[in-house]
mmCIF file with all atom_site columns, C-alpha atoms in Angstrom:
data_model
loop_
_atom_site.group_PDB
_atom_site.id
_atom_site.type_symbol
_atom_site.label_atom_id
_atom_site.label_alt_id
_atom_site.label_comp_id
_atom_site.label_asym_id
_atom_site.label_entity_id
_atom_site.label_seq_id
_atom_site.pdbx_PDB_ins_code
_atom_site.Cartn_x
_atom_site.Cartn_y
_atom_site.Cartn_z
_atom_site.occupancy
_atom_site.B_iso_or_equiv
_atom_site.pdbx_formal_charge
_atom_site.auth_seq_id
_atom_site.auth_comp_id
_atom_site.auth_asym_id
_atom_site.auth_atom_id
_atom_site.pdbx_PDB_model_num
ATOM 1  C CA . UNK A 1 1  ? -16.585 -2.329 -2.527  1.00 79.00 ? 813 UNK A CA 1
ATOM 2  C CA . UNK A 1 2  ? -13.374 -2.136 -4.590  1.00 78.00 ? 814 UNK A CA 1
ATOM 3  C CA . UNK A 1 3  ? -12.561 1.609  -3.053  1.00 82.00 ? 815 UNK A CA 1
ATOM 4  C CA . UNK A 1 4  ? -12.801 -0.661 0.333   1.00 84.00 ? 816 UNK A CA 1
ATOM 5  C CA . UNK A 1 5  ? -10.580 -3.652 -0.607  1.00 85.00 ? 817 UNK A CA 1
ATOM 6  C CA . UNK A 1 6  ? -7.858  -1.671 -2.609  1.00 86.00 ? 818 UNK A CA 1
ATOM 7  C CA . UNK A 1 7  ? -7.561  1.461  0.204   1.00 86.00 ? 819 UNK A CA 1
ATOM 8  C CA . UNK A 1 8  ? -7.681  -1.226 2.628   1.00 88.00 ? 820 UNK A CA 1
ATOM 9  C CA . UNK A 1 9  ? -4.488  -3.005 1.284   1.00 85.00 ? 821 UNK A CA 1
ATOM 10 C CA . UNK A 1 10 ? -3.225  0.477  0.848   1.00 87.00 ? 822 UNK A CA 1
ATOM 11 C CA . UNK A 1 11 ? -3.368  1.354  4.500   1.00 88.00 ? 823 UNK A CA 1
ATOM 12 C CA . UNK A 1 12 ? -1.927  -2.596 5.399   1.00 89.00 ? 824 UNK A CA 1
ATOM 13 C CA . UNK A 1 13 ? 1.126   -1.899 3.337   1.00 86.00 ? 825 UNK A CA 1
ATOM 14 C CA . UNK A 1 14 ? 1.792   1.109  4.378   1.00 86.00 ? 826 UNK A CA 1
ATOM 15 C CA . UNK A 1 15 ? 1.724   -0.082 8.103   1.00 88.00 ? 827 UNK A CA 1
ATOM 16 C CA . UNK A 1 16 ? 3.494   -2.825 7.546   1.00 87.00 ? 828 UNK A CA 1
ATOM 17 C CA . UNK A 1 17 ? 6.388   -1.057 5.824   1.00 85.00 ? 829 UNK A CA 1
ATOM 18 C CA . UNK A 1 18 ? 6.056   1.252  8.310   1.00 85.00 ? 830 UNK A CA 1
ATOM 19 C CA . UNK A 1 19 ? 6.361   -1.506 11.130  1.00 84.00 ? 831 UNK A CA 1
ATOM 20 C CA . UNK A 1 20 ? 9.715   -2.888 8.790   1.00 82.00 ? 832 UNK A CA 1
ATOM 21 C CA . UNK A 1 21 ? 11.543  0.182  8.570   1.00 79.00 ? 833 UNK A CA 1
ATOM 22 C CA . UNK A 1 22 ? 11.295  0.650  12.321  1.00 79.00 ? 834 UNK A CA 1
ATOM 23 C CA . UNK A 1 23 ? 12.701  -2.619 12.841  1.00 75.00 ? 835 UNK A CA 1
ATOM 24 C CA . UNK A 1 24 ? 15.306  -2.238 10.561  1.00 66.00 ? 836 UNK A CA 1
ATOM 25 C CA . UNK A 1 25 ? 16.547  1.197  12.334  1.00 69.00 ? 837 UNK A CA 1
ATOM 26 C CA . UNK A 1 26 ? 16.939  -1.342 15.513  1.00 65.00 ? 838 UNK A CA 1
ATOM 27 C CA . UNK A 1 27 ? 18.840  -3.738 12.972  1.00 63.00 ? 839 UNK A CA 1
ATOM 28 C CA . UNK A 1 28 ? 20.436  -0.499 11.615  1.00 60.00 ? 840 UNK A CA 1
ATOM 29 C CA . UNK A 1 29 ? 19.865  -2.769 7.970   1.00 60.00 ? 841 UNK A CA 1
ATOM 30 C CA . UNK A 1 30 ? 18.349  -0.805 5.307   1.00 63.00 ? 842 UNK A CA 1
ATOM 31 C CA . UNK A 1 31 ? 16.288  -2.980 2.901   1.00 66.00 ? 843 UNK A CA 1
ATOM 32 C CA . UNK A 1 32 ? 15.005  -2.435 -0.341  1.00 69.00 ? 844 UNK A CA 1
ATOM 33 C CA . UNK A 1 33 ? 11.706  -4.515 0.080   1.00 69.00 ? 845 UNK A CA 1
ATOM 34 C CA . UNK A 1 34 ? 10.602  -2.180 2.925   1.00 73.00 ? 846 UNK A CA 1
ATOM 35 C CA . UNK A 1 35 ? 10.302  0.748  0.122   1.00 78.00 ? 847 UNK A CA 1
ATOM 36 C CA . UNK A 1 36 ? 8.796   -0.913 -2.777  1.00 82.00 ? 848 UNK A CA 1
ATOM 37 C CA . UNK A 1 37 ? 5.712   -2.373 -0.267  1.00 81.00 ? 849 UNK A CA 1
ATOM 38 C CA . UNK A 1 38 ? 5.474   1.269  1.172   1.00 83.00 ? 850 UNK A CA 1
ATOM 39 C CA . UNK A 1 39 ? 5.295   2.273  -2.501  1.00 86.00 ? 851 UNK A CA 1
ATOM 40 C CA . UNK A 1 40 ? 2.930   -0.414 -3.701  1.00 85.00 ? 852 UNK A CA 1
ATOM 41 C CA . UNK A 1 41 ? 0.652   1.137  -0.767  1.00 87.00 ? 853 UNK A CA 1
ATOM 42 C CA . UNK A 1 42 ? 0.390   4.393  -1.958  1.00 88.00 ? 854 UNK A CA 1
ATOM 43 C CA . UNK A 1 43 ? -0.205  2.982  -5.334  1.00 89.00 ? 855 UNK A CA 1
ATOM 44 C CA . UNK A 1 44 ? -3.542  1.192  -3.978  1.00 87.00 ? 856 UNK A CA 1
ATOM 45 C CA . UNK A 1 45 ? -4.647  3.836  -2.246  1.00 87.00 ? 857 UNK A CA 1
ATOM 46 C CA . UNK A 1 46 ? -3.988  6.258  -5.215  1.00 88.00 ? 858 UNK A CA 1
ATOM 47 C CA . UNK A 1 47 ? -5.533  3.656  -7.562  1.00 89.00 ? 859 UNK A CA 1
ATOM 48 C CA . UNK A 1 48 ? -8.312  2.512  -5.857  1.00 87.00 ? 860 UNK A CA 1
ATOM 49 C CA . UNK A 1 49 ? -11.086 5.310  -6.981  1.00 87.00 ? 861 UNK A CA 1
ATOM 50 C CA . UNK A 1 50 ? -9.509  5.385  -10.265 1.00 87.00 ? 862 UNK A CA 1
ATOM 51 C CA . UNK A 1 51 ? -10.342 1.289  -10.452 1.00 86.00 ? 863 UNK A CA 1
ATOM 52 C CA . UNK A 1 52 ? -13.596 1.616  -8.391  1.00 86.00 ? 864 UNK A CA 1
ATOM 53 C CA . UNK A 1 53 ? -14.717 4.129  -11.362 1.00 87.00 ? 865 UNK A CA 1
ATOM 54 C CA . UNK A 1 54 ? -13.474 2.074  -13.829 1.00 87.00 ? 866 UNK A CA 1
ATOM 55 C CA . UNK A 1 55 ? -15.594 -1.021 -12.334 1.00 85.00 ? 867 UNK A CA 1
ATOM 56 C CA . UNK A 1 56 ? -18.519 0.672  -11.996 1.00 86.00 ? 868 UNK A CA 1
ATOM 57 C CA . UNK A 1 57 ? -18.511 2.164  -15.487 1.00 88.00 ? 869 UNK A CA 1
ATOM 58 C CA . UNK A 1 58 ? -17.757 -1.035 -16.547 1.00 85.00 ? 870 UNK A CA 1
ATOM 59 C CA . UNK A 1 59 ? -20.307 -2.978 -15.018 1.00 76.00 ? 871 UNK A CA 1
#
C-alpha cells in the first residue's frame, strides 16, 4: 500500500514537472521549482520500496 501511494506521487511529480517545463519552453522562463518537484519525484519513487520495507518490518 505504501509502494502504491509513494510511486504514485512519484509518477504525479514527475508529470507535472514534466507538464511545467514544457510550458516554460513556450514562456522561454526557466524556473527553479520545476526541478526540485521533478527531483522530489524521483526521490518517491526511489524511496518508496525502501519505506514500504521499512513499514512492513516495522509493523
Amino acid at each position: 500500500m505504501v509502494l502504491a501511494i509513494m510511486w504514485g506521487l512519484g509518477v504525479f511529480f514527475m508529470a507535472f514537472a514534466f507538464a511545467r517545463s514544457m510550458i516554460d519552453k513556450v514562456d522561454n522562463v526557466r524556473r527553479h521549482g520545476t526541478n526540485v518537484m521533478f527531483y522530489a519525484g524521483v526521490t518517491a519513487f526511489v524511496a518508496g520500496p525502501v519505506v514500504s520495507t521499512i513499514v512492513s518490518i516495522a509493523a
